[in-house]
PDB file of C-alpha atoms in Angstrom:
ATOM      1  CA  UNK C 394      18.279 169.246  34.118  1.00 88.00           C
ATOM      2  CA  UNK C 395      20.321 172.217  32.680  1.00 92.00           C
ATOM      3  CA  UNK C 396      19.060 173.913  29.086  1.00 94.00           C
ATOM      4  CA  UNK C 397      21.625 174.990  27.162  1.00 94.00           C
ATOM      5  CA  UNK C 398      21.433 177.585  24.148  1.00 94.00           C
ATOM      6  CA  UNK C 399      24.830 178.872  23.124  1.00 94.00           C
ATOM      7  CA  UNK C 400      26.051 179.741  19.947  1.00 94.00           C
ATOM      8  CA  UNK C 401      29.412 180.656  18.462  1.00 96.00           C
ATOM      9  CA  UNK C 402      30.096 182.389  14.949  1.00 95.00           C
ATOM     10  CA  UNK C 403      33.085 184.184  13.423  1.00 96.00           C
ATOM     11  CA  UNK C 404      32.360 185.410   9.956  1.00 96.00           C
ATOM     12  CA  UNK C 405      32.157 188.630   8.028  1.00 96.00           C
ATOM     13  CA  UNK C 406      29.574 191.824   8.959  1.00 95.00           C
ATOM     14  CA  UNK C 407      27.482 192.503   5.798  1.00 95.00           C
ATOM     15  CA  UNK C 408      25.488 195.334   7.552  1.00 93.00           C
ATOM     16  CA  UNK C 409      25.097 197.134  10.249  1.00 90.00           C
ATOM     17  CA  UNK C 410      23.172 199.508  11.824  1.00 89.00           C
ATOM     18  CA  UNK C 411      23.164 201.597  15.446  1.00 85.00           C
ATOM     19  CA  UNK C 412      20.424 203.114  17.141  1.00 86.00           C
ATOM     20  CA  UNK C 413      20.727 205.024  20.062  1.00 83.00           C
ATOM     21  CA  UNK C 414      17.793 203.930  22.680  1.00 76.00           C
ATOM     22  CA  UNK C 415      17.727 205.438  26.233  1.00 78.00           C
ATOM     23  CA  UNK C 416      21.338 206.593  26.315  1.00 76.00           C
ATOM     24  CA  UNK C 417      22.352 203.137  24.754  1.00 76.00           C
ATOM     25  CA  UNK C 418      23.541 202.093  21.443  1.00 80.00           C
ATOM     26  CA  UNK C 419      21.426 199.307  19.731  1.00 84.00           C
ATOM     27  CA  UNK C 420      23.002 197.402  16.654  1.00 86.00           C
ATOM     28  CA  UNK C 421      21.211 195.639  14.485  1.00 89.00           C
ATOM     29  CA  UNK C 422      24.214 192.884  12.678  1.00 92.00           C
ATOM     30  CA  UNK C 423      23.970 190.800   9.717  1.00 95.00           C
ATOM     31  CA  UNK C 424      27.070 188.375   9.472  1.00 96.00           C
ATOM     32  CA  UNK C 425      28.045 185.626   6.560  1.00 97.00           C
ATOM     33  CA  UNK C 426      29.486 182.587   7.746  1.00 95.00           C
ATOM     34  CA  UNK C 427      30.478 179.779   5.135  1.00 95.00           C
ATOM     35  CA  UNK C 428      30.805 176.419   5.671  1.00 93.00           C
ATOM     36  CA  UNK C 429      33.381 174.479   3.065  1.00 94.00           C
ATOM     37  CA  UNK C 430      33.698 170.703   2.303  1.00 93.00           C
ATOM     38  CA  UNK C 431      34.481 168.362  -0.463  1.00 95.00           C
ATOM     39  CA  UNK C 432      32.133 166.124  -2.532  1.00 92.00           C
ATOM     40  CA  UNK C 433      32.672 162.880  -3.259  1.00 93.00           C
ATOM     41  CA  UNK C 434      34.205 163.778  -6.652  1.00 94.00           C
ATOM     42  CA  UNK C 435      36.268 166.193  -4.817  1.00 92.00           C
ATOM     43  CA  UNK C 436      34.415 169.109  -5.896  1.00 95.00           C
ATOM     44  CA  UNK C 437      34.928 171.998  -3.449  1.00 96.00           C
ATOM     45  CA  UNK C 438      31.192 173.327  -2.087  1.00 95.00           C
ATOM     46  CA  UNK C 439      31.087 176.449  -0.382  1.00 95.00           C
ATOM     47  CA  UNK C 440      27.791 177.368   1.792  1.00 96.00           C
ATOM     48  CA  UNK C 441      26.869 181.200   2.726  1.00 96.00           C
ATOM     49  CA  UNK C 442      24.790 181.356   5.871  1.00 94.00           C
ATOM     50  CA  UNK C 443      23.499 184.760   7.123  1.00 95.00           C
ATOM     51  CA  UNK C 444      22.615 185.212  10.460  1.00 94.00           C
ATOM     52  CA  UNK C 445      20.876 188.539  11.816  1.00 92.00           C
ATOM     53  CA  UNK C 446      22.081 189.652  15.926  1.00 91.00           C
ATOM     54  CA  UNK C 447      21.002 192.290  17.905  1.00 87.00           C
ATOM     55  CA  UNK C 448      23.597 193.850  20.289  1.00 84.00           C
ATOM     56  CA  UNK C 449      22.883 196.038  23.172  1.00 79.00           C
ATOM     57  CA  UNK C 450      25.863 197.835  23.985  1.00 71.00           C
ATOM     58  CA  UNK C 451      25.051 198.511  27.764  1.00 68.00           C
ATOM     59  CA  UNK C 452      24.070 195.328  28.324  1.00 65.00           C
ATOM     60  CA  UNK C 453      27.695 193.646  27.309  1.00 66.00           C
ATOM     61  CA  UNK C 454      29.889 196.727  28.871  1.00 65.00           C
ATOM     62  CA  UNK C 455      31.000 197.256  25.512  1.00 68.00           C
ATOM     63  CA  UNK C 456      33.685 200.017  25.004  1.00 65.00           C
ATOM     64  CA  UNK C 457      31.823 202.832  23.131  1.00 66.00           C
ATOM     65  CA  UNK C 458      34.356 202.795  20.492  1.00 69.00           C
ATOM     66  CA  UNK C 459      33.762 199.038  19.355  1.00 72.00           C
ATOM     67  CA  UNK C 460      30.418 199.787  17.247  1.00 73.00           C
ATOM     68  CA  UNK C 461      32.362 202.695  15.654  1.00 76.00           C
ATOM     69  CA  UNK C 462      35.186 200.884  14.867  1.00 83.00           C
ATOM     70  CA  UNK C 463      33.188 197.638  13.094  1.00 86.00           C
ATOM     71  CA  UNK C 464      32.287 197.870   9.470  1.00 89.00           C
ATOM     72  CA  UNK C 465      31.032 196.546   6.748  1.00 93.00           C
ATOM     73  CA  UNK C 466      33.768 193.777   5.505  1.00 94.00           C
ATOM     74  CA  UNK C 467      35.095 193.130   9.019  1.00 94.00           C
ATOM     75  CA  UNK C 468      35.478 190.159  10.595  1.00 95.00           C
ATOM     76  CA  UNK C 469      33.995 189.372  14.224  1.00 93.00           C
ATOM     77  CA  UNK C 470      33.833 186.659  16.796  1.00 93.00           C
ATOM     78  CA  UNK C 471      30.569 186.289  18.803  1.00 92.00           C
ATOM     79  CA  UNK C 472      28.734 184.157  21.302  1.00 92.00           C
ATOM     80  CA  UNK C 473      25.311 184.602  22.165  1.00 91.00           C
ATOM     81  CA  UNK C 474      21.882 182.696  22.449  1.00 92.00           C
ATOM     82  CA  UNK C 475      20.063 181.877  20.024  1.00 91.00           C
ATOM     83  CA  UNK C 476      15.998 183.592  19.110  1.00 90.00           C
ATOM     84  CA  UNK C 477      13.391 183.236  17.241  1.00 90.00           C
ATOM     85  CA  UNK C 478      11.685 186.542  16.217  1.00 86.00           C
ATOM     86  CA  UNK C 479       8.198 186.263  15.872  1.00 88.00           C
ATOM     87  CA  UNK C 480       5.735 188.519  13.721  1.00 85.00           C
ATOM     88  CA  UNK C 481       2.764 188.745  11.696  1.00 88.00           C
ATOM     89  CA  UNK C 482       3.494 189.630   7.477  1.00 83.00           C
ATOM     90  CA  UNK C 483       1.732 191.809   5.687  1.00 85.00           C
ATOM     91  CA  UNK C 484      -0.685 189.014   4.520  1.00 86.00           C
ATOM     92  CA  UNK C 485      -1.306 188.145   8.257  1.00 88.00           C
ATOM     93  CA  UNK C 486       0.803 185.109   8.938  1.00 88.00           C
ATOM     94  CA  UNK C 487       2.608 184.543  11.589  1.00 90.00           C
ATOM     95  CA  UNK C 488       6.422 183.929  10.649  1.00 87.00           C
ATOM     96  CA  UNK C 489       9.681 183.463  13.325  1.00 87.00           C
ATOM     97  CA  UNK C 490      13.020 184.708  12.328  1.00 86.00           C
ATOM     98  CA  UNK C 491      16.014 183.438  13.653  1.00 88.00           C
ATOM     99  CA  UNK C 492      18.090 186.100  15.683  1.00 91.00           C
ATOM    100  CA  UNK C 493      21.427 185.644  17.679  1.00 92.00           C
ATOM    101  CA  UNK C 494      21.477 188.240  21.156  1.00 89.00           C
ATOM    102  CA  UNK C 495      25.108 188.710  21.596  1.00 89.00           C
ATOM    103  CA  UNK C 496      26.722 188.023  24.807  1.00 87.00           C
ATOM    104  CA  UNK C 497      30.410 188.830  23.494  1.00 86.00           C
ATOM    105  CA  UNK C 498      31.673 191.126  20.750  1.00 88.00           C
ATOM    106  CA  UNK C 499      35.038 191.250  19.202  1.00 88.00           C
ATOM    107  CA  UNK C 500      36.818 192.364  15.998  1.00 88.00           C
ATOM    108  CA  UNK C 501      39.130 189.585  14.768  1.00 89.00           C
ATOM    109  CA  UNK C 502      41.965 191.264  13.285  1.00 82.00           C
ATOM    110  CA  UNK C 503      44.581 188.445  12.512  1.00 73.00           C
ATOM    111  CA  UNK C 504      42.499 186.380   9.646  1.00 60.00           C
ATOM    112  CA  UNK C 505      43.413 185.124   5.613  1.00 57.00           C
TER     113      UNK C 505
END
């Protein structure tokens, strides 16, 4: 039997941040997706969910120019796998934080 963990997001950077690591660039990506439906009543309901990805620039044969070229604001497409993060807080328990690892990267330029 195959596993399968794939994910696929488009949605808005709200931060990011690039390291350079062992003549890579590491970024670190928060991005807001919303999700939109209608209530019964036909009240419009809007949901923000942030998701944190970690891209490794070498590892995707990424043009260097893409992580200079994405800001705050923009809008990106990516697929990836999905993670959970695992560490220890500061009041010793152990916690798992979701985290996407990019396989593809792209600015979406044509959106409303």
């Amino acid at each position: 039997m195959e596993y399968i963990n794939n994910i696929e997001l488009q949605g808005q950077v709200g931060s990011i941040r690039v390291t350079d690591w062992d003549g890579d660039r590491l970024a670190d990506i928060s991005l807001k997706t919303e999700r939109v439906w209608n209530n019964l009543d036909g009240t419009t309901q809007i949901e923000t969910e942030w998701f944190q990805m970690s891209v490794c620039e070498g590892a995707l044969d990424l043009p260097r120019e893409l992580f200079d070229n994405i800001t705050k604001g923009d809008f990106i497409h990516v697929t990836g796998s999905l993670h959970f993060k695992r560490y220890t807080s500061i009041e010793y328990n152990d916690r798992m934080i979701p985290e996407v690892i990019v396989s593809t990267i792209e600015k979406v330029t044509d959106y409303e």
